Each structure stands twice: as structure tokens, then as C-alpha cells.
PDB file of C-alpha atoms and ligand atoms in Angstrom:
ATOM      1  CA  MET P   1     -33.919  21.841  19.933  1.00  0.00           C
ATOM      2  CA  SER P   2     -31.255  24.538  19.692  1.00  0.00           C
ATOM      3  CA  ALA P   3     -28.857  24.898  16.754  1.00  0.00           C
ATOM      4  CA  GLY P   4     -26.027  23.806  19.038  1.00  0.00           C
ATOM      5  CA  HIS P   5     -27.815  20.598  19.966  1.00  0.00           C
ATOM      6  CA  LYS P   6     -28.662  19.918  16.355  1.00  0.00           C
ATOM      7  CA  SER P   7     -25.059  20.201  15.184  1.00  0.00           C
ATOM      8  CA  LEU P   8     -23.890  18.087  18.108  1.00  0.00           C
ATOM      9  CA  LEU P   9     -26.412  15.427  17.146  1.00  0.00           C
ATOM     10  CA  LEU P  10     -25.161  15.586  13.565  1.00  0.00           C
ATOM     11  CA  VAL P  11     -21.544  15.096  14.624  1.00  0.00           C
ATOM     12  CA  VAL P  12     -22.415  12.213  16.960  1.00  0.00           C
ATOM     13  CA  GLY P  13     -24.545  10.636  14.229  1.00  0.00           C
ATOM     14  CA  ALA P  14     -21.794  10.909  11.640  1.00  0.00           C
ATOM     15  CA  ALA P  15     -19.223   9.481  14.063  1.00  0.00           C
ATOM     16  CA  ALA P  16     -21.557   6.599  14.932  1.00  0.00           C
ATOM     17  CA  ALA P  17     -22.170   5.865  11.254  1.00  0.00           C
ATOM     18  CA  LEU P  18     -18.419   5.776  10.670  1.00  0.00           C
ATOM     19  CA  PHE P  19     -17.556   3.567  13.629  1.00  0.00           C
ATOM     20  CA  LEU P  20     -20.515   1.214  13.491  1.00  0.00           C
ATOM     21  CA  SER P  21     -19.896   0.493   9.817  1.00  0.00           C
ATOM     22  CA  GLY P  22     -16.154   0.106  10.377  1.00  0.00           C
ATOM     23  CA  CYS P  23     -16.295  -3.546   9.428  1.00  0.00           C
ATOM     24  CA  SER P  24     -18.405  -3.137   6.312  1.00  0.00           C
ATOM     25  CA  PRO P  25     -16.762  -4.425   3.128  1.00  0.00           C
ATOM     26  CA  ASN P  26     -16.664  -0.853   1.812  1.00  0.00           C
ATOM     27  CA  TYR P  27     -13.623  -0.184   3.960  1.00  0.00           C
ATOM     28  CA  LEU P  28     -11.193  -2.242   1.910  1.00  0.00           C
ATOM     29  CA  VAL P  29      -8.134  -1.585   4.069  1.00  0.00           C
ATOM     30  CA  LEU P  30     -10.028  -2.800   7.148  1.00  0.00           C
ATOM     31  CA  ASN P  31     -11.063  -5.981   5.354  1.00  0.00           C
ATOM     32  CA  PRO P  32      -7.755  -7.531   4.322  1.00  0.00           C
ATOM     33  CA  ALA P  33      -7.886 -10.641   2.165  1.00  0.00           C
ATOM     34  CA  GLY P  34      -4.317 -11.823   2.586  1.00  0.00           C
ATOM     35  CA  PRO P  35      -1.423 -12.076   5.043  1.00  0.00           C
ATOM     36  CA  VAL P  36       0.248  -8.796   3.989  1.00  0.00           C
ATOM     37  CA  GLY P  37      -2.940  -6.750   4.291  1.00  0.00           C
ATOM     38  CA  ARG P  38      -3.666  -8.415   7.636  1.00  0.00           C
ATOM     39  CA  GLU P  39      -0.208  -7.604   8.990  1.00  0.00           C
ATOM     40  CA  GLU P  40      -0.676  -3.974   7.961  1.00  0.00           C
ATOM     41  CA  MET P  41      -4.143  -3.788   9.479  1.00  0.00           C
ATOM     42  CA  HIS P  42      -2.721  -5.029  12.781  1.00  0.00           C
ATOM     43  CA  LEU P  43      -0.333  -2.102  12.636  1.00  0.00           C
ATOM     44  CA  ILE P  44      -3.215   0.292  11.938  1.00  0.00           C
ATOM     45  CA  VAL P  45      -5.182  -1.126  14.887  1.00  0.00           C
ATOM     46  CA  LEU P  46      -2.154  -0.934  17.193  1.00  0.00           C
ATOM     47  CA  SER P  47      -1.490   2.696  16.186  1.00  0.00           C
ATOM     48  CA  THR P  48      -5.152   3.582  16.706  1.00  0.00           C
ATOM     49  CA  VAL P  49      -5.243   2.005  20.164  1.00  0.00           C
ATOM     50  CA  LEU P  50      -2.027   3.749  21.223  1.00  0.00           C
ATOM     51  CA  VAL P  51      -3.243   7.086  19.881  1.00  0.00           C
ATOM     52  CA  LEU P  52      -6.553   6.652  21.716  1.00  0.00           C
ATOM     53  CA  ALA P  53      -4.590   5.910  24.905  1.00  0.00           C
ATOM     54  CA  VAL P  54      -3.513   9.559  24.697  1.00  0.00           C
ATOM     55  CA  VAL P  55      -6.554  11.150  23.083  1.00  0.00           C
ATOM     56  CA  ILE P  56      -9.216   9.693  25.407  1.00  0.00           C
ATOM     57  CA  PRO P  57      -7.573  10.668  28.749  1.00  0.00           C
ATOM     58  CA  VAL P  58      -6.748  14.135  27.348  1.00  0.00           C
ATOM     59  CA  PHE P  59     -10.349  14.840  26.380  1.00  0.00           C
ATOM     60  CA  VAL P  60     -11.751  13.330  29.565  1.00  0.00           C
ATOM     61  CA  LEU P  61      -9.342  15.463  31.634  1.00  0.00           C
ATOM     62  CA  LEU P  62     -10.153  18.526  29.554  1.00  0.00           C
ATOM     63  CA  ALA P  63     -13.873  18.135  30.215  1.00  0.00           C
ATOM     64  CA  PHE P  64     -13.286  17.338  33.888  1.00  0.00           C
ATOM     65  CA  ILE P  65     -10.968  20.298  34.487  1.00  0.00           C
ATOM     66  CA  VAL P  66     -13.203  22.760  32.686  1.00  0.00           C
ATOM     67  CA  TRP P  67     -16.122  21.568  34.812  1.00  0.00           C
ATOM     68  CA  ARG P  68     -14.281  21.133  38.115  1.00  0.00           C
ATOM     69  CA  TYR P  69     -12.458  24.447  38.018  1.00  0.00           C
ATOM     70  CA  ARG P  70     -15.182  26.578  36.466  1.00  0.00           C
ATOM     71  CA  ASP P  71     -15.831  29.796  38.290  1.00  0.00           C
ATOM     72  CA  ARG P  72     -18.883  29.845  40.516  1.00  0.00           C
ATOM     73  CA  PRO P  73     -20.003  31.488  43.712  1.00  0.00           C
ATOM     74  CA  GLY P  74     -18.158  30.082  46.730  1.00  0.00           C
ATOM     75  CA  ASN P  75     -15.528  28.389  44.517  1.00  0.00           C
ATOM     76  CA  PRO P  76     -13.727  25.894  46.818  1.00  0.00           C
ATOM     77  CA  ALA P  77     -10.788  25.272  44.437  1.00  0.00           C
ATOM     78  CA  ALA P  78      -7.374  26.048  45.897  1.00  0.00           C
ATOM     79  CA  TYR P  79      -5.697  29.231  44.681  1.00  0.00           C
ATOM     80  CA  ARG P  80      -1.966  28.553  44.329  1.00  0.00           C
ATOM     81  CA  PRO P  81      -0.357  31.094  41.994  1.00  0.00           C
ATOM     82  CA  GLU P  82       3.191  30.095  43.040  1.00  0.00           C
ATOM     83  CA  TRP P  83       2.747  26.531  41.701  1.00  0.00           C
ATOM     84  CA  SER P  84       5.394  25.761  39.090  1.00  0.00           C
ATOM     85  CA  GLU P  85       6.355  22.117  38.733  1.00  0.00           C
ATOM     86  CA  SER P  86       5.215  18.637  39.534  1.00  0.00           C
ATOM     87  CA  ARG P  87       7.740  15.799  39.292  1.00  0.00           C
ATOM     88  CA  ILE P  88       4.947  13.204  39.004  1.00  0.00           C
ATOM     89  CA  LEU P  89       3.104  14.994  36.221  1.00  0.00           C
ATOM     90  CA  GLU P  90       6.350  15.541  34.292  1.00  0.00           C
ATOM     91  CA  ILE P  91       7.116  11.816  34.512  1.00  0.00           C
ATOM     92  CA  VAL P  92       3.591  10.969  33.362  1.00  0.00           C
ATOM     93  CA  TRP P  93       3.471  13.247  30.333  1.00  0.00           C
ATOM     94  CA  TRP P  94       7.001  12.506  29.161  1.00  0.00           C
ATOM     95  CA  GLY P  95       7.038   8.833  30.129  1.00  0.00           C
ATOM     96  CA  ILE P  96       3.792   7.756  28.433  1.00  0.00           C
ATOM     97  CA  PRO P  97       4.620   9.307  25.020  1.00  0.00           C
ATOM     98  CA  ILE P  98       8.141   7.824  25.148  1.00  0.00           C
ATOM     99  CA  ILE P  99       6.680   4.362  25.791  1.00  0.00           C
ATOM    100  CA  ILE P 100       4.077   4.836  23.023  1.00  0.00           C
ATOM    101  CA  VAL P 101       6.608   6.043  20.454  1.00  0.00           C
ATOM    102  CA  GLY P 102       8.927   3.190  21.443  1.00  0.00           C
ATOM    103  CA  VAL P 103       6.247   0.507  21.049  1.00  0.00           C
ATOM    104  CA  LEU P 104       4.947   2.026  17.802  1.00  0.00           C
ATOM    105  CA  GLY P 105       8.477   2.382  16.380  1.00  0.00           C
ATOM    106  CA  PHE P 106       9.387  -1.175  17.307  1.00  0.00           C
ATOM    107  CA  TYR P 107       6.342  -2.766  15.687  1.00  0.00           C
ATOM    108  CA  THR P 108       6.419  -0.504  12.619  1.00  0.00           C
ATOM    109  CA  ALA P 109      10.070  -1.367  11.950  1.00  0.00           C
ATOM    110  CA  LYS P 110       9.461  -5.061  12.648  1.00  0.00           C
ATOM    111  CA  THR P 111       6.485  -5.227  10.251  1.00  0.00           C
ATOM    112  CA  THR P 112       8.174  -3.119   7.576  1.00  0.00           C
ATOM    113  CA  PHE P 113      11.222  -5.386   7.463  1.00  0.00           C
ATOM    114  CA  ALA P 114       9.110  -8.540   7.662  1.00  0.00           C
ATOM    115  CA  LEU P 115       7.077  -7.457   4.632  1.00  0.00           C
ATOM    116  CA  THR P 116      10.156  -7.355   2.400  1.00  0.00           C
ATOM    117  CA  GLU P 117      10.156 -11.157   2.662  1.00  0.00           C
ATOM    118  CA  PRO P 118       7.550 -13.471   1.098  1.00  0.00           C
ATOM    119  CA  PRO P 119       4.504 -13.913   3.367  1.00  0.00           C
ATOM    120  CA  GLU P 120       5.212 -17.649   3.502  1.00  0.00           C
ATOM    121  CA  SER P 121       8.256 -19.551   2.408  1.00  0.00           C
ATOM    122  CA  SER P 122       6.814 -23.031   1.921  1.00  0.00           C
ATOM    123  CA  THR P 123       5.166 -22.220  -1.415  1.00  0.00           C
ATOM    124  CA  GLN P 124       7.077 -21.404  -4.592  1.00  0.00           C
ATOM    125  CA  PRO P 125       6.378 -17.706  -5.287  1.00  0.00           C
ATOM    126  CA  LEU P 126       5.049 -16.254  -8.538  1.00  0.00           C
ATOM    127  CA  THR P 127       6.642 -13.195 -10.141  1.00  0.00           C
ATOM    128  CA  ILE P 128       4.600 -10.573 -11.972  1.00  0.00           C
ATOM    129  CA  GLN P 129       6.318  -7.581 -13.552  1.00  0.00           C
ATOM    130  CA  VAL P 130       4.182  -4.464 -13.555  1.00  0.00           C
ATOM    131  CA  THR P 131       4.714  -1.377 -15.694  1.00  0.00           C
ATOM    132  CA  SER P 132       2.739   1.806 -15.163  1.00  0.00           C
ATOM    133  CA  LEU P 133       1.958   3.398 -18.525  1.00  0.00           C
ATOM    134  CA  ASN P 134      -0.086   6.434 -19.518  1.00  0.00           C
ATOM    135  CA  TRP P 135      -2.835   5.405 -18.471  1.00  0.00           C
ATOM    136  CA  LYS P 136      -2.915   1.684 -18.054  1.00  0.00           C
ATOM    137  CA  TRP P 137      -1.119  -1.093 -16.189  1.00  0.00           C
ATOM    138  CA  LEU P 138       0.893  -3.723 -18.050  1.00  0.00           C
ATOM    139  CA  PHE P 139       1.424  -7.049 -16.252  1.00  0.00           C
ATOM    140  CA  GLN P 140       4.047  -9.517 -17.478  1.00  0.00           C
ATOM    141  CA  TYR P 141       4.471 -13.075 -16.222  1.00  0.00           C
ATOM    142  CA  PRO P 142       8.132 -14.008 -16.763  1.00  0.00           C
ATOM    143  CA  GLY P 143       7.535 -17.584 -15.590  1.00  0.00           C
ATOM    144  CA  GLN P 144       4.521 -18.121 -17.840  1.00  0.00           C
ATOM    145  CA  GLY P 145       5.411 -15.876 -20.771  1.00  0.00           C
ATOM    146  CA  VAL P 146       1.989 -14.190 -20.921  1.00  0.00           C
ATOM    147  CA  ALA P 147       1.029 -10.564 -20.337  1.00  0.00           C
ATOM    148  CA  THR P 148      -2.128  -8.618 -19.520  1.00  0.00           C
ATOM    149  CA  VAL P 149      -3.352  -5.051 -19.353  1.00  0.00           C
ATOM    150  CA  ASN P 150      -5.464  -3.648 -16.529  1.00  0.00           C
ATOM    151  CA  TYR P 151      -6.008  -6.960 -14.737  1.00  0.00           C
ATOM    152  CA  CYS P 152      -3.941  -9.837 -13.494  1.00  0.00           C
ATOM    153  CA  GLU P 153      -4.731 -13.344 -12.358  1.00  0.00           C
ATOM    154  CA  ILE P 154      -2.962 -14.871  -9.386  1.00  0.00           C
ATOM    155  CA  PRO P 155      -3.224 -18.265  -7.701  1.00  0.00           C
ATOM    156  CA  VAL P 156      -4.735 -18.287  -4.195  1.00  0.00           C
ATOM    157  CA  GLY P 157      -2.329 -18.985  -1.323  1.00  0.00           C
ATOM    158  CA  VAL P 158       0.779 -18.324  -3.402  1.00  0.00           C
ATOM    159  CA  PRO P 159       3.083 -15.413  -2.498  1.00  0.00           C
ATOM    160  CA  VAL P 160       3.293 -13.067  -5.480  1.00  0.00           C
ATOM    161  CA  GLN P 161       6.288 -10.841  -5.965  1.00  0.00           C
ATOM    162  CA  PHE P 162       5.241  -7.811  -7.938  1.00  0.00           C
ATOM    163  CA  GLU P 163       8.192  -6.078  -9.570  1.00  0.00           C
ATOM    164  CA  LEU P 164       7.211  -2.512 -10.309  1.00  0.00           C
ATOM    165  CA  THR P 165       8.410   0.124 -12.708  1.00  0.00           C
ATOM    166  CA  ALA P 166       6.968   2.918 -14.852  1.00  0.00           C
ATOM    167  CA  ASP P 167       7.426   3.930 -18.468  1.00  0.00           C
ATOM    168  CA  SER P 168       5.494   7.121 -17.719  1.00  0.00           C
ATOM    169  CA  PRO P 169       5.322   9.498 -14.762  1.00  0.00           C
ATOM    170  CA  MET P 170       5.780   7.705 -11.448  1.00  0.00           C
ATOM    171  CA  ASN P 171       2.751   6.012 -10.007  1.00  0.00           C
ATOM    172  CA  SER P 172       1.889   3.959  -6.967  1.00  0.00           C
ATOM    173  CA  PHE P 173       0.598   0.403  -7.210  1.00  0.00           C
ATOM    174  CA  TRP P 174      -2.170  -0.346  -4.721  1.00  0.00           C
ATOM    175  CA  VAL P 175      -4.457  -3.306  -4.102  1.00  0.00           C
ATOM    176  CA  PRO P 176      -6.004  -2.204  -0.774  1.00  0.00           C
ATOM    177  CA  GLN P 177      -7.373  -5.577   0.365  1.00  0.00           C
ATOM    178  CA  LEU P 178      -4.113  -7.377  -0.303  1.00  0.00           C
ATOM    179  CA  GLY P 179      -1.669  -4.850   1.139  1.00  0.00           C
ATOM    180  CA  GLY P 180      -0.185  -1.387   1.101  1.00  0.00           C
ATOM    181  CA  GLN P 181       1.032   0.501  -1.923  1.00  0.00           C
ATOM    182  CA  GLU P 182       4.472   0.644  -3.473  1.00  0.00           C
ATOM    183  CA  TYR P 183       5.821   3.210  -5.937  1.00  0.00           C
ATOM    184  CA  ALA P 184       6.270   2.359  -9.599  1.00  0.00           C
ATOM    185  CA  MET P 185       9.043   4.658 -10.821  1.00  0.00           C
ATOM    186  CA  PRO P 186      10.713   5.125 -14.207  1.00  0.00           C
ATOM    187  CA  GLY P 187      14.227   3.675 -14.215  1.00  0.00           C
ATOM    188  CA  MET P 188      13.742   1.789 -10.974  1.00  0.00           C
ATOM    189  CA  ALA P 189      12.449  -1.641 -10.112  1.00  0.00           C
ATOM    190  CA  MET P 190      10.709  -1.936  -6.768  1.00  0.00           C
ATOM    191  CA  ARG P 191       9.235  -5.017  -5.127  1.00  0.00           C
ATOM    192  CA  LEU P 192       5.974  -5.715  -3.376  1.00  0.00           C
ATOM    193  CA  TRP P 193       4.889  -9.045  -1.927  1.00  0.00           C
ATOM    194  CA  LEU P 194       1.158  -9.741  -1.899  1.00  0.00           C
ATOM    195  CA  GLN P 195      -0.874 -12.869  -1.344  1.00  0.00           C
ATOM    196  CA  ALA P 196      -4.589 -13.662  -1.471  1.00  0.00           C
ATOM    197  CA  ASP P 197      -6.232 -16.072   0.989  1.00  0.00           C
ATOM    198  CA  LYS P 198      -9.283 -16.942  -1.007  1.00  0.00           C
ATOM    199  CA  PRO P 199     -10.620 -16.645  -4.542  1.00  0.00           C
ATOM    200  CA  GLY P 200     -12.023 -13.242  -5.392  1.00  0.00           C
ATOM    201  CA  THR P 201     -11.647 -10.103  -7.421  1.00  0.00           C
ATOM    202  CA  TYR P 202      -9.618  -7.503  -5.639  1.00  0.00           C
ATOM    203  CA  TYR P 203      -9.792  -3.890  -6.711  1.00  0.00           C
ATOM    204  CA  GLY P 204      -6.570  -2.045  -7.416  1.00  0.00           C
ATOM    205  CA  HIS P 205      -5.711   1.452  -8.548  1.00  0.00           C
ATOM    206  CA  GLY P 206      -2.825   3.803  -9.114  1.00  0.00           C
ATOM    207  CA  ALA P 207      -2.432   5.875  -5.966  1.00  0.00           C
ATOM    208  CA  ASN P 208      -0.211   8.616  -7.334  1.00  0.00           C
ATOM    209  CA  PHE P 209      -1.612  11.175  -9.757  1.00  0.00           C
ATOM    210  CA  THR P 210      -0.158  10.738 -13.257  1.00  0.00           C
ATOM    211  CA  GLY P 211      -2.161  13.111 -15.398  1.00  0.00           C
ATOM    212  CA  GLU P 212      -5.295  13.288 -17.485  1.00  0.00           C
ATOM    213  CA  GLY P 213      -6.240   9.602 -17.715  1.00  0.00           C
ATOM    214  CA  PHE P 214      -5.231   8.768 -14.141  1.00  0.00           C
ATOM    215  CA  ALA P 215      -8.789   8.183 -12.974  1.00  0.00           C
ATOM    216  CA  HIS P 216      -9.016   5.253 -15.408  1.00  0.00           C
ATOM    217  CA  MET P 217      -5.966   3.444 -14.014  1.00  0.00           C
ATOM    218  CA  GLY P 218      -7.998   0.921 -12.090  1.00  0.00           C
ATOM    219  CA  PHE P 219      -7.349  -2.812 -12.396  1.00  0.00           C
ATOM    220  CA  ASN P 220      -8.539  -6.051 -10.878  1.00  0.00           C
ATOM    221  CA  VAL P 221      -6.410  -8.699  -9.242  1.00  0.00           C
ATOM    222  CA  VAL P 222      -8.320 -11.919  -9.819  1.00  0.00           C
ATOM    223  CA  ALA P 223      -7.367 -14.642  -7.362  1.00  0.00           C
ATOM    224  CA  VAL P 224      -8.257 -18.192  -8.447  1.00  0.00           C
ATOM    225  CA  SER P 225      -7.223 -21.738  -7.550  1.00  0.00           C
ATOM    226  CA  GLN P 226      -3.872 -22.992  -8.876  1.00  0.00           C
ATOM    227  CA  LYS P 227      -5.756 -25.258 -11.288  1.00  0.00           C
ATOM    228  CA  ASP P 228      -7.835 -22.379 -12.663  1.00  0.00           C
ATOM    229  CA  PHE P 229      -4.698 -20.236 -12.867  1.00  0.00           C
ATOM    230  CA  ASP P 230      -2.882 -22.856 -14.941  1.00  0.00           C
ATOM    231  CA  GLN P 231      -5.940 -23.121 -17.186  1.00  0.00           C
ATOM    232  CA  TRP P 232      -6.076 -19.362 -17.558  1.00  0.00           C
ATOM    233  CA  VAL P 233      -2.384 -19.299 -18.580  1.00  0.00           C
ATOM    234  CA  SER P 234      -2.841 -21.974 -21.234  1.00  0.00           C
ATOM    235  CA  LYS P 235      -5.959 -20.239 -22.517  1.00  0.00           C
ATOM    236  CA  ALA P 236      -4.073 -16.919 -22.700  1.00  0.00           C
ATOM    237  CA  LYS P 237      -1.303 -18.683 -24.628  1.00  0.00           C
ATOM    238  CA  SER P 238      -3.629 -20.293 -27.113  1.00  0.00           C
ATOM    239  CA  THR P 239      -6.168 -17.524 -27.670  1.00  0.00           C
ATOM    240  CA  GLY P 240      -4.333 -14.278 -26.847  1.00  0.00           C
ATOM    241  CA  GLN P 241      -2.495 -12.069 -29.315  1.00  0.00           C
ATOM    242  CA  ALA P 242       1.263 -11.634 -29.073  1.00  0.00           C
ATOM    243  CA  LEU P 243       2.473  -8.324 -27.681  1.00  0.00           C
ATOM    244  CA  THR P 244       5.143  -7.199 -30.130  1.00  0.00           C
ATOM    245  CA  GLU P 245       7.767  -4.483 -29.726  1.00  0.00           C
ATOM    246  CA  ALA P 246       5.618  -2.297 -32.005  1.00  0.00           C
ATOM    247  CA  GLY P 247       2.575  -3.229 -29.946  1.00  0.00           C
ATOM    248  CA  TYR P 248       4.346  -2.078 -26.805  1.00  0.00           C
ATOM    249  CA  GLN P 249       5.256   1.255 -28.417  1.00  0.00           C
ATOM    250  CA  GLN P 250       1.576   1.620 -29.234  1.00  0.00           C
ATOM    251  CA  LEU P 251       0.615   0.724 -25.649  1.00  0.00           C
ATOM    252  CA  LYS P 252       3.045   3.349 -24.345  1.00  0.00           C
ATOM    253  CA  LYS P 253       1.198   6.140 -26.133  1.00  0.00           C
ATOM    254  CA  PRO P 254      -1.032   8.130 -23.802  1.00  0.00           C
ATOM    255  CA  GLY P 255      -4.528   6.742 -23.800  1.00  0.00           C
ATOM    256  CA  VAL P 256      -7.124   4.844 -21.850  1.00  0.00           C
ATOM    257  CA  MET P 257      -8.144   1.277 -22.579  1.00  0.00           C
ATOM    258  CA  GLY P 258      -9.981  -1.736 -21.150  1.00  0.00           C
ATOM    259  CA  THR P 259      -8.375  -5.066 -20.392  1.00  0.00           C
ATOM    260  CA  ALA P 260      -6.223  -7.137 -22.736  1.00  0.00           C
ATOM    261  CA  THR P 261      -4.515 -10.534 -22.659  1.00  0.00           C
ATOM    262  CA  TYR P 262      -1.357 -11.369 -24.606  1.00  0.00           C
ATOM    263  CA  SER P 263      -0.010 -14.821 -25.414  1.00  0.00           C
ATOM    264  CA  SER P 264       3.591 -13.558 -25.317  1.00  0.00           C
ATOM    265  CA  TYR P 265       5.677 -10.401 -25.062  1.00  0.00           C
ATOM    266  CA  PRO P 266       9.145  -9.317 -26.189  1.00  0.00           C
ATOM    267  CA  PRO P 267      11.650 -11.176 -23.967  1.00  0.00           C
ATOM    268  CA  GLY P 268      13.288  -8.945 -21.368  1.00  0.00           C
ATOM    269  CA  LEU P 269      10.827  -6.103 -21.984  1.00  0.00           C
ATOM    270  CA  PHE P 270      10.541  -5.235 -18.301  1.00  0.00           C
ATOM    271  CA  HIS P 271      14.298  -5.091 -17.727  1.00  0.00           C
ATOM    272  CA  ASP P 272      14.791  -3.101 -20.932  1.00  0.00           C
ATOM    273  CA  THR P 273      12.231  -0.600 -19.640  1.00  0.00           C
ATOM    274  CA  VAL P 274      14.043  -0.315 -16.312  1.00  0.00           C
ATOM    275  CA  TRP P 275      17.477  -0.087 -17.958  1.00  0.00           C
ATOM    276  CA  THR P 276      16.659   2.451 -20.652  1.00  0.00           C
ATOM    277  CA  ASN P 277      15.128   4.735 -18.055  1.00  0.00           C
ATOM    278  CA  GLY P 278      17.953   4.513 -15.507  1.00  0.00           C
ATOM    279  CA  GLY P 279      18.494   0.913 -14.455  1.00  0.00           C
ATOM    280  CA  ARG P 280      18.254   0.972 -10.690  1.00  0.00           C
ATOM    281  CA  TYR P 281      17.092  -2.164  -8.949  1.00  0.00           C
ATOM    282  CA  ASP P 282      16.008  -2.825  -5.424  1.00  0.00           C
ATOM    283  CA  PRO P 283      19.224  -4.470  -4.146  1.00  0.00           C
ATOM    284  CA  LYS P 284      17.230  -7.343  -2.663  1.00  0.00           C
ATOM    285  CA  MET P 285      15.904  -8.108  -6.115  1.00  0.00           C
ATOM    286  CA  ALA P 286      19.220  -8.800  -7.810  1.00  0.00           C
ATOM    287  CA  GLY P 287      19.198 -12.424  -8.814  1.00  0.00           C
ATOM    288  CA  MET P 288      15.599 -12.824  -7.714  1.00  0.00           C
ATOM    289  CA  GLY P 289      13.545 -11.119 -10.323  1.00  0.00           C
ATOM    290  CA  GLY P 290      16.236 -11.359 -12.964  1.00  0.00           C
ATOM    291  CA  THR P 291      14.643 -14.090 -14.982  1.00  0.00           C
ATOM    292  CA  ASP P 292      16.834 -13.163 -17.922  1.00  0.00           C
ATOM    293  CA  GLY P 293      19.935 -12.669 -15.803  1.00  0.00           C
ATOM    294  CA  ARG P 294      20.051  -8.927 -16.258  1.00  0.00           C
ATOM    295  CA  ALA P 295      18.808  -7.754 -12.881  1.00  0.00           C
ATOM    296  CA  GLY P 296      21.452  -5.872 -10.944  1.00  0.00           C
ATOM    297  CA  MET P 297      22.765  -2.417 -10.346  1.00  0.00           C
ATOM    298  CA  MET P 298      23.939  -0.413 -13.287  1.00  0.00           C
ATOM    299  CA  PRO P 299      26.246   2.564 -12.838  1.00  0.00           C
ATOM    300  CA  LYS P 300      24.338   5.814 -12.589  1.00  0.00           C
ATOM    301  CA  GLY P 301      24.702   7.967 -15.669  1.00  0.00           C
ATOM    302  CA  ALA P 302      25.099   5.031 -17.999  1.00  0.00           C
ATOM    303  CA  ALA P 303      21.409   5.184 -18.578  1.00  0.00           C
ATOM    304  CA  SER P 304      21.504   8.621 -20.132  1.00  0.00           C
ATOM    305  CA  MET P 305      23.715   7.313 -22.936  1.00  0.00           C
ATOM    306  CA  PRO P 306      21.852   6.153 -25.970  1.00  0.00           C
ATOM    307  CA  GLY P 307      21.747   2.480 -26.730  1.00  0.00           C
ATOM    308  CA  THR P 308      22.392   1.233 -23.236  1.00  0.00           C
ATOM    309  CA  GLY P 309      19.150  -0.687 -23.216  1.00  0.00           C
ATOM    310  CA  ALA P 310      20.157  -4.289 -22.733  1.00  0.00           C
ATOM    311  CA  PRO P 311      20.562  -6.121 -26.028  1.00  0.00           C
ATOM    312  CA  LYS P 312      17.743  -8.255 -27.296  1.00  0.00           C
TER     313      LYS P 312
HETATM  314 CU1   CU A  21      12.834   5.952  -7.125  1.00  0.00          CU
END
């Protein structure tokens, strides 16, 4: 076997391994566990199919033309040096890409706008406020009054609105099996709807490099039944420690830690964090996430003045 054949075999083998294992659970994005992730995977599949609609004919034609028009004795191919333009070919290679870009653009826009709404409207959503810290994730449950670090519990089948900010360099919040990532930025509150179909532990991680301890910014989203969720909340309330203002200052200090559960946290902590850093909210969030009535736009510049953090 020649070196050329060997490397070809290697490439084909690697490609086969990739494609044949495409549905293995290791490929989290291709194994969505909720409506948002599923919607996004449909978009990935659609894009792949449309891209292949170009790539496959191009490579088939390339191989065919190289073979058909190769030079050989008694070459029967026509020699037409004055050839310059073909109306049909022009229509084909402009028309097909225009259709593909149109279809792709339409579905991408449609999905993107649809995902700013809760995946289903019949169930009362849950709000979880997420703060990216150096180098840990703080989760606060404004409806339940509890907080966690580096993991969060959610009820199955309930749309969860994650409100995201950072009290550290900007990060990106990502739970691959539940849906795409959204930035967590200092001074801004962003939103991300996610929902889990069935109980399970879903891996999440920061997807934007934030420095030394970044590699340890993994967390689990634990999806359980509503009953188990309610039990977990009451257990957190009765057995957890309170997160105090001083405790939060401690948490903010750069460092890596495991998980933690808090029975309570300083009221309005999330909004204070957003406001002291700049106070910009996703306009769609005003009145939605503002459990303490403070969500809304704040004039730019106000944030740089000392003491503009909302009063306690
Ligand atoms: Cu921003």
C-alpha cells in the first residue's frame, strides 16, 4: 500500500468515525434535551443540508471534469477558446446560492426571534438570575429566595428564564444540551430561555475565556420533577447557610470553588450588580425579571457615579 493510499484510508476512516458516531451522547449539541436545543439543532441540520447541496455537486463536478477533460491521446473534447458566457450556467450558479441564502436567512431569523419567547406559554415560567464571577457561577432564585454556586436545579417541563450578568470579565453561559449560549456581561442583564424535557444532569460551562480559573467554571443544571424541585427548595431553605453581603464580597474574590447552596441572599443583589456596573437591561426584560421592581433602563453614565447602586 502506497503512502498516498494510507493517508487516504486514514482520512476516510476519521470521517467515518465522525459521521457514524454523530448520534452518540458525546455530541451534546446533537443530542438536545429540551425544546430550545431541539429548535437550534433543526437549524444546524438545515444549514448542513443546504451547505451540502452546494458542496456535494461541486466536488462531484470537480472530479468529473478533471477526469472527463484530462489530456490523453486522441482527446475528443471540443476545443472552443472563444467561449465566454453561458446564460444557463450564470442562472444556475447565481440562482441556487440566492435561494439557499434566502431560505437560511428566513429560518435563522424566524428561530432567533422565536427563541426570545418562552418555549411554551401554558406553564408558569421560573426565573433564575445568574452572575458570572471569577471563577464560579452564582445562581439566585428570586421566586424561591434561595441561591446556589456552580449548579442549579430546575423543574422538568417548565420554561426557565435565565437572567445573566457578570461581576467579573464577560463570560458566556452555555448548557449545550438545553440550548445555545448567551453572554453574561458586567453592567448588562441578558435573557436566555431554556427548558428540559426529562430529568437529568446537564453539563454547562462558561464559553468565553475569563482568565486563570476559567477552566473550572463548569456547572450542572439538574432537572428534576416539580415535586422534587419544591423539596429541594425547602431543604435549601432549612439546611443552607444565608449568603450575606459580606459573603458575596468574599465570593466575588478571584478563586475556584465547588458547589454551594444558600438559604437566602441579600434582596435585590442581582439588580444591584447590574446597576452598579452600568445598569443596562434587555428591553424585553423590563417588568419581567424585575422581581423587586427595579428592572428598566438607566441613563448611560449614571452608573459611573458612586452610590448609584439601587438602595437596599
Ligand atoms: Cu453587552
